[in-house]
Amino acid sequence: MWRDFVVTFLQLNTIFLSMIMEAIPFILLGVIVSGLIQTFLSERWIARLLPQNRYLASLLGCGVGLFFPACECGIVPITRRLIRKGVPLHAGIAFMLTGPIINPVVLFATYIAFGNDWRMVLIRGGSAVVVAYVTAIVISYLYPKLPMRLHEAAIMETAAGAGDASSARFANDGLREPLQRRLYDVMLHAIEEFFSVGKYLVLGAFIAASMQTFIPTSSLMHMGSNPVTASLVMIGLAFVMSLCSEADAFIASSFRSTFSVGALSAFLVFGPMIDIKNTLMLLGVFKGRFVIVLIALVAACTLGTSLLVGRLFG
């Protein structure tokens, strides 16, 4: 019995550490980008760039992910910083959901994992954009006000109070401010962001590792007997496994003999959008009810697109 305990503990420890080591580089990338946004992008510039129309703003949010090679962990601090800077909630959510999937690194990994098959790349990218866009539009109607947690709202109010003065300073002498000082500000914001989201990463990785250790994958796979339950099983599996979006395609490809293309697309779309790690990060930024609604919307849209993919390509 003691030997079984040691084996189980070592397995949990291995999974936990692998998740942490896999996520940290992208967390670092995310918080540095967040610091650059805070230091170099003014609220006035962002407001000028984004269209006022919610449909166009959400569509633009879906496309921005092409230029950000971040995983689902690193995308949360970037999204939080963009929303603090005045990006509408729906555009920020659209970016957050698509960013970990449609960036070139993930799409290329998907291409390699599925034997140089562009079809799976297009299915994954197209499904991600559809799910993110529909979710963002629904969110824009359900939440006209930002559903931020109290400490986040307080930070935004403080920033808004100082916004006019900082914008004027940026416009008048921001370009003359020493580059060294501004890079120092970037690192300062990045460090603050890293410790803010890092605790949620550690807790989420531990929960995910525990679930992988104590819940046999085979027990979930037996439930995938029809298209609906198969997609639901793969959605649940993606949530529990909490894989990095750069690596999940290689795991998904190992299920090709067991699950249909539709179910595989559900795994490839839902996991990078919502998993245990980034759910806890989201709970640190947004109110709990909003996070539940967001997860439900993403799950429903993912299920719908996976069934459609199954009909078209199954």
XYZ file of C-alpha atoms in Angstrom:
314
model
C 0.000 0.000 0.000
C 2.856 2.350 0.860
C 4.433 1.582 -2.499
C 1.181 2.433 -4.307
C 1.021 5.724 -2.434
C 4.578 6.604 -3.442
C 3.901 5.731 -7.092
C 0.711 7.822 -7.107
C 2.474 10.751 -5.448
C 5.345 10.639 -7.938
C 2.882 10.509 -10.831
C 0.980 13.524 -9.481
C 4.243 15.372 -8.861
C 5.501 14.656 -12.396
C 2.276 15.873 -14.036
C 2.160 18.958 -11.801
C 5.749 19.980 -12.493
C 5.413 19.349 -16.232
C 2.367 21.650 -16.349
C 4.195 24.394 -14.453
C 7.347 24.142 -16.573
C 5.286 24.078 -19.774
C 3.229 27.130 -18.821
C 5.849 29.434 -17.254
C 7.561 30.528 -20.526
C 4.198 31.598 -21.942
C 3.184 33.268 -18.681
C 6.417 35.261 -18.848
C 5.741 36.185 -22.465
C 2.191 37.186 -21.552
C 3.150 39.433 -18.640
C 5.905 41.128 -20.672
C 3.426 41.877 -23.477
C 1.041 43.110 -20.781
C 3.759 45.437 -19.470
C 4.453 46.746 -22.972
C 0.741 47.463 -23.450
C 0.572 49.299 -20.123
C 3.653 51.408 -20.831
C 3.495 52.161 -24.541
C -0.215 52.104 -25.485
C -2.429 54.955 -24.391
C -6.164 54.630 -23.825
C -6.760 57.293 -26.483
C -4.824 55.305 -29.110
C -6.732 52.094 -28.330
C -10.082 53.895 -28.490
C -9.133 55.321 -31.886
C -8.089 51.907 -33.201
C -11.148 49.873 -32.185
C -14.438 50.240 -34.069
C -17.472 51.210 -31.985
C -19.641 48.527 -33.557
C -19.675 45.443 -31.325
C -19.743 43.051 -34.283
C -16.702 44.600 -35.936
C -14.856 44.997 -32.622
C -15.427 41.318 -31.781
C -14.288 40.275 -35.252
C -11.128 42.352 -34.862
C -10.585 40.774 -31.439
C -10.740 37.317 -33.026
C -8.105 38.259 -35.597
C -5.597 39.884 -33.244
C -4.678 36.457 -31.860
C -2.755 35.756 -35.076
C -0.009 38.070 -33.814
C 0.245 36.854 -30.212
C 1.983 33.457 -29.746
C 0.580 32.958 -26.223
C -1.033 29.929 -24.620
C -4.232 29.986 -22.571
C -2.264 30.904 -19.430
C -0.298 33.761 -20.965
C -3.347 35.235 -22.697
C -5.206 36.064 -19.461
C -2.841 38.812 -18.209
C -2.752 40.341 -21.706
C -6.554 40.392 -21.848
C -6.822 41.884 -18.374
C -4.430 44.666 -19.307
C -6.276 45.410 -22.556
C -9.604 45.668 -20.721
C -7.999 47.953 -18.134
C -6.832 50.123 -21.029
C -10.377 50.487 -22.339
C -10.817 47.607 -24.793
C -14.518 46.551 -24.720
C -15.244 43.356 -22.838
C -16.564 41.532 -25.919
C -13.456 42.366 -27.968
C -11.196 41.302 -25.107
C -13.057 37.996 -24.690
C -12.913 37.320 -28.439
C -9.145 37.872 -28.364
C -8.689 35.766 -25.219
C -10.566 32.792 -26.662
C -8.971 32.748 -30.112
C -5.431 33.832 -29.230
C -4.231 30.459 -27.872
C -5.538 28.640 -30.980
C -5.122 30.701 -34.135
C -1.587 31.934 -33.522
C 0.963 30.542 -36.017
C 2.832 28.391 -33.478
C -0.280 26.424 -32.483
C -1.570 26.060 -36.038
C 1.801 24.743 -37.205
C 1.917 22.286 -34.271
C -1.553 21.065 -35.276
C -0.395 20.612 -38.864
C 2.565 18.483 -37.755
C 0.594 16.489 -35.162
C -2.017 15.391 -37.701
C 0.471 14.227 -40.316
C 0.747 17.416 -42.383
C -3.036 17.591 -42.736
C -4.265 21.123 -43.477
C -7.873 20.010 -43.056
C -7.523 19.664 -39.290
C -5.748 23.023 -39.088
C -8.630 24.732 -40.910
C -11.237 22.905 -38.820
C -9.546 23.941 -35.593
C -8.943 27.561 -36.590
C -12.383 28.029 -38.161
C -14.218 26.434 -35.231
C -12.270 28.575 -32.760
C -13.221 31.803 -34.544
C -16.902 30.796 -34.709
C -17.041 29.830 -31.022
C -15.183 32.955 -29.888
C -17.218 35.320 -32.064
C -20.611 33.951 -31.028
C -19.567 33.921 -27.358
C -18.277 37.502 -27.548
C -21.473 38.808 -29.151
C -23.680 37.102 -26.557
C -21.450 38.456 -23.764
C -21.764 41.972 -25.193
C -25.552 41.821 -24.710
C -25.534 40.020 -21.360
C -22.888 42.237 -19.743
C -23.096 45.897 -20.763
C -21.064 46.676 -17.613
C -17.712 45.130 -16.805
C -18.153 42.122 -14.457
C -14.810 42.666 -12.726
C -13.984 41.615 -9.194
C -13.912 44.410 -6.611
C -10.142 44.808 -6.506
C -9.974 44.912 -10.326
C -12.739 47.535 -10.463
C -10.880 49.628 -7.888
C -7.693 49.466 -9.961
C -9.588 50.535 -13.075
C -11.227 53.458 -11.249
C -7.840 54.629 -9.988
C -6.391 54.369 -13.489
C -9.350 56.264 -14.938
C -8.876 59.055 -12.391
C -5.276 59.464 -13.426
C -6.029 58.899 -17.111
C -6.306 62.517 -18.222
C -3.059 63.555 -16.580
C -1.137 60.556 -17.862
C -2.530 60.986 -21.388
C -1.491 64.613 -21.429
C 1.981 63.736 -20.178
C 2.297 60.979 -22.767
C 1.194 63.331 -25.561
C 3.476 66.176 -24.487
C 6.672 64.559 -23.342
C 6.095 60.800 -23.447
C 8.240 60.412 -26.540
C 11.059 62.289 -24.799
C 10.900 60.106 -21.699
C 14.110 58.053 -21.454
C 13.725 54.634 -23.002
C 15.515 53.086 -20.051
C 12.847 54.428 -17.681
C 10.016 53.118 -19.831
C 11.599 49.662 -20.115
C 11.945 49.681 -16.330
C 8.192 50.369 -16.123
C 7.540 47.437 -18.477
C 9.471 45.061 -16.211
C 7.802 46.489 -13.100
C 4.333 45.853 -14.511
C 5.403 42.402 -15.774
C 6.657 41.342 -12.324
C 3.469 42.579 -10.667
C 1.354 40.709 -13.220
C 3.418 37.519 -12.902
C 2.886 37.222 -9.152
C -0.756 38.200 -9.564
C -1.585 35.343 -11.957
C 1.133 32.907 -10.879
C -0.667 31.730 -7.748
C -3.702 30.753 -9.830
C -1.464 28.852 -12.245
C 0.084 26.821 -9.406
C -3.279 26.019 -7.823
C -4.876 25.172 -11.173
C -1.977 22.935 -12.194
C -2.199 21.056 -8.891
C -5.953 20.474 -9.265
C -5.533 19.372 -12.892
C -2.678 17.025 -11.976
C -4.762 15.538 -9.156
C -7.715 14.927 -11.461
C -5.494 13.305 -14.076
C -3.958 11.087 -11.412
C -7.153 9.942 -9.694
C -9.666 9.944 -12.583
C -8.760 7.255 -15.158
C -8.963 8.518 -18.740
C -10.388 5.152 -19.815
C -13.512 5.691 -17.697
C -14.275 8.871 -19.643
C -13.562 7.335 -23.039
C -16.150 4.586 -22.510
C -18.847 7.307 -22.516
C -18.131 8.435 -26.094
C -20.615 6.138 -27.798
C -22.438 8.750 -29.940
C -21.494 12.151 -31.423
C -23.007 14.239 -28.607
C -21.555 12.261 -25.711
C -18.240 11.843 -27.566
C -17.883 15.624 -27.929
C -18.918 16.154 -24.301
C -16.341 13.587 -23.171
C -13.603 15.332 -25.174
C -14.661 18.714 -23.780
C -14.421 17.292 -20.260
C -11.120 15.628 -21.045
C -9.683 18.886 -22.411
C -10.751 20.710 -19.247
C -9.292 18.076 -16.919
C -6.011 17.549 -18.776
C -5.374 21.322 -19.010
C -2.743 20.922 -21.714
C -0.803 23.811 -23.198
C -2.252 24.737 -26.598
C 1.137 24.221 -28.243
C 1.100 20.537 -27.233
C -2.548 19.441 -27.130
C -2.725 18.589 -30.848
C -0.246 15.744 -30.336
C -2.461 14.295 -27.603
C -5.590 14.772 -29.731
C -4.008 12.947 -32.662
C -3.522 9.869 -30.451
C -7.341 9.636 -30.121
C -7.962 9.454 -33.879
C -8.753 5.743 -33.789
C -11.224 6.226 -30.909
C -13.069 9.493 -31.605
C -14.495 11.180 -34.687
C -13.199 14.385 -36.273
C -16.026 16.322 -34.609
C -15.104 15.097 -31.123
C -11.417 15.802 -31.770
C -12.273 19.358 -32.822
C -14.151 19.815 -29.524
C -10.987 18.799 -27.650
C -8.793 21.118 -29.731
C -11.106 24.117 -29.381
C -12.408 23.936 -25.814
C -9.139 23.082 -24.036
C -7.169 26.183 -25.069
C -10.175 28.395 -24.330
C -11.193 26.971 -20.956
C -9.263 24.651 -18.675
C -8.669 24.357 -14.946
C -5.633 26.652 -14.894
C -7.106 29.591 -16.744
C -10.494 29.169 -15.044
C -8.825 29.986 -11.732
C -7.001 32.892 -13.376
C -10.301 34.185 -14.729
C -11.856 33.899 -11.262
C -9.083 36.176 -10.024
C -10.136 38.866 -12.516
C -13.888 38.471 -13.150
C -16.867 37.758 -10.928
C -17.682 34.102 -10.437
C -21.097 34.282 -12.117
C -19.559 35.772 -15.262
C -16.927 33.015 -15.424
C -19.670 30.350 -15.125
C -21.674 31.992 -17.930
C -18.551 32.264 -20.075
C -17.692 28.578 -19.602
C -21.271 27.525 -20.370
C -21.339 29.614 -23.563
C -17.990 28.294 -24.771
C -19.031 24.703 -24.018
C -22.388 25.058 -25.817
C -20.813 26.716 -28.882
C -18.003 24.156 -28.971
C -20.501 21.308 -28.821
C -22.515 22.854 -31.666
C -19.499 23.392 -33.919
C -18.165 19.888 -33.203
C -21.475 18.321 -34.236
C -21.461 20.429 -37.412
C -17.859 19.404 -38.129
C -18.848 15.768 -37.553
C -21.614 16.032 -40.124
C -19.439 17.752 -42.709
C -16.191 15.824 -42.270
C -17.150 12.699 -40.309
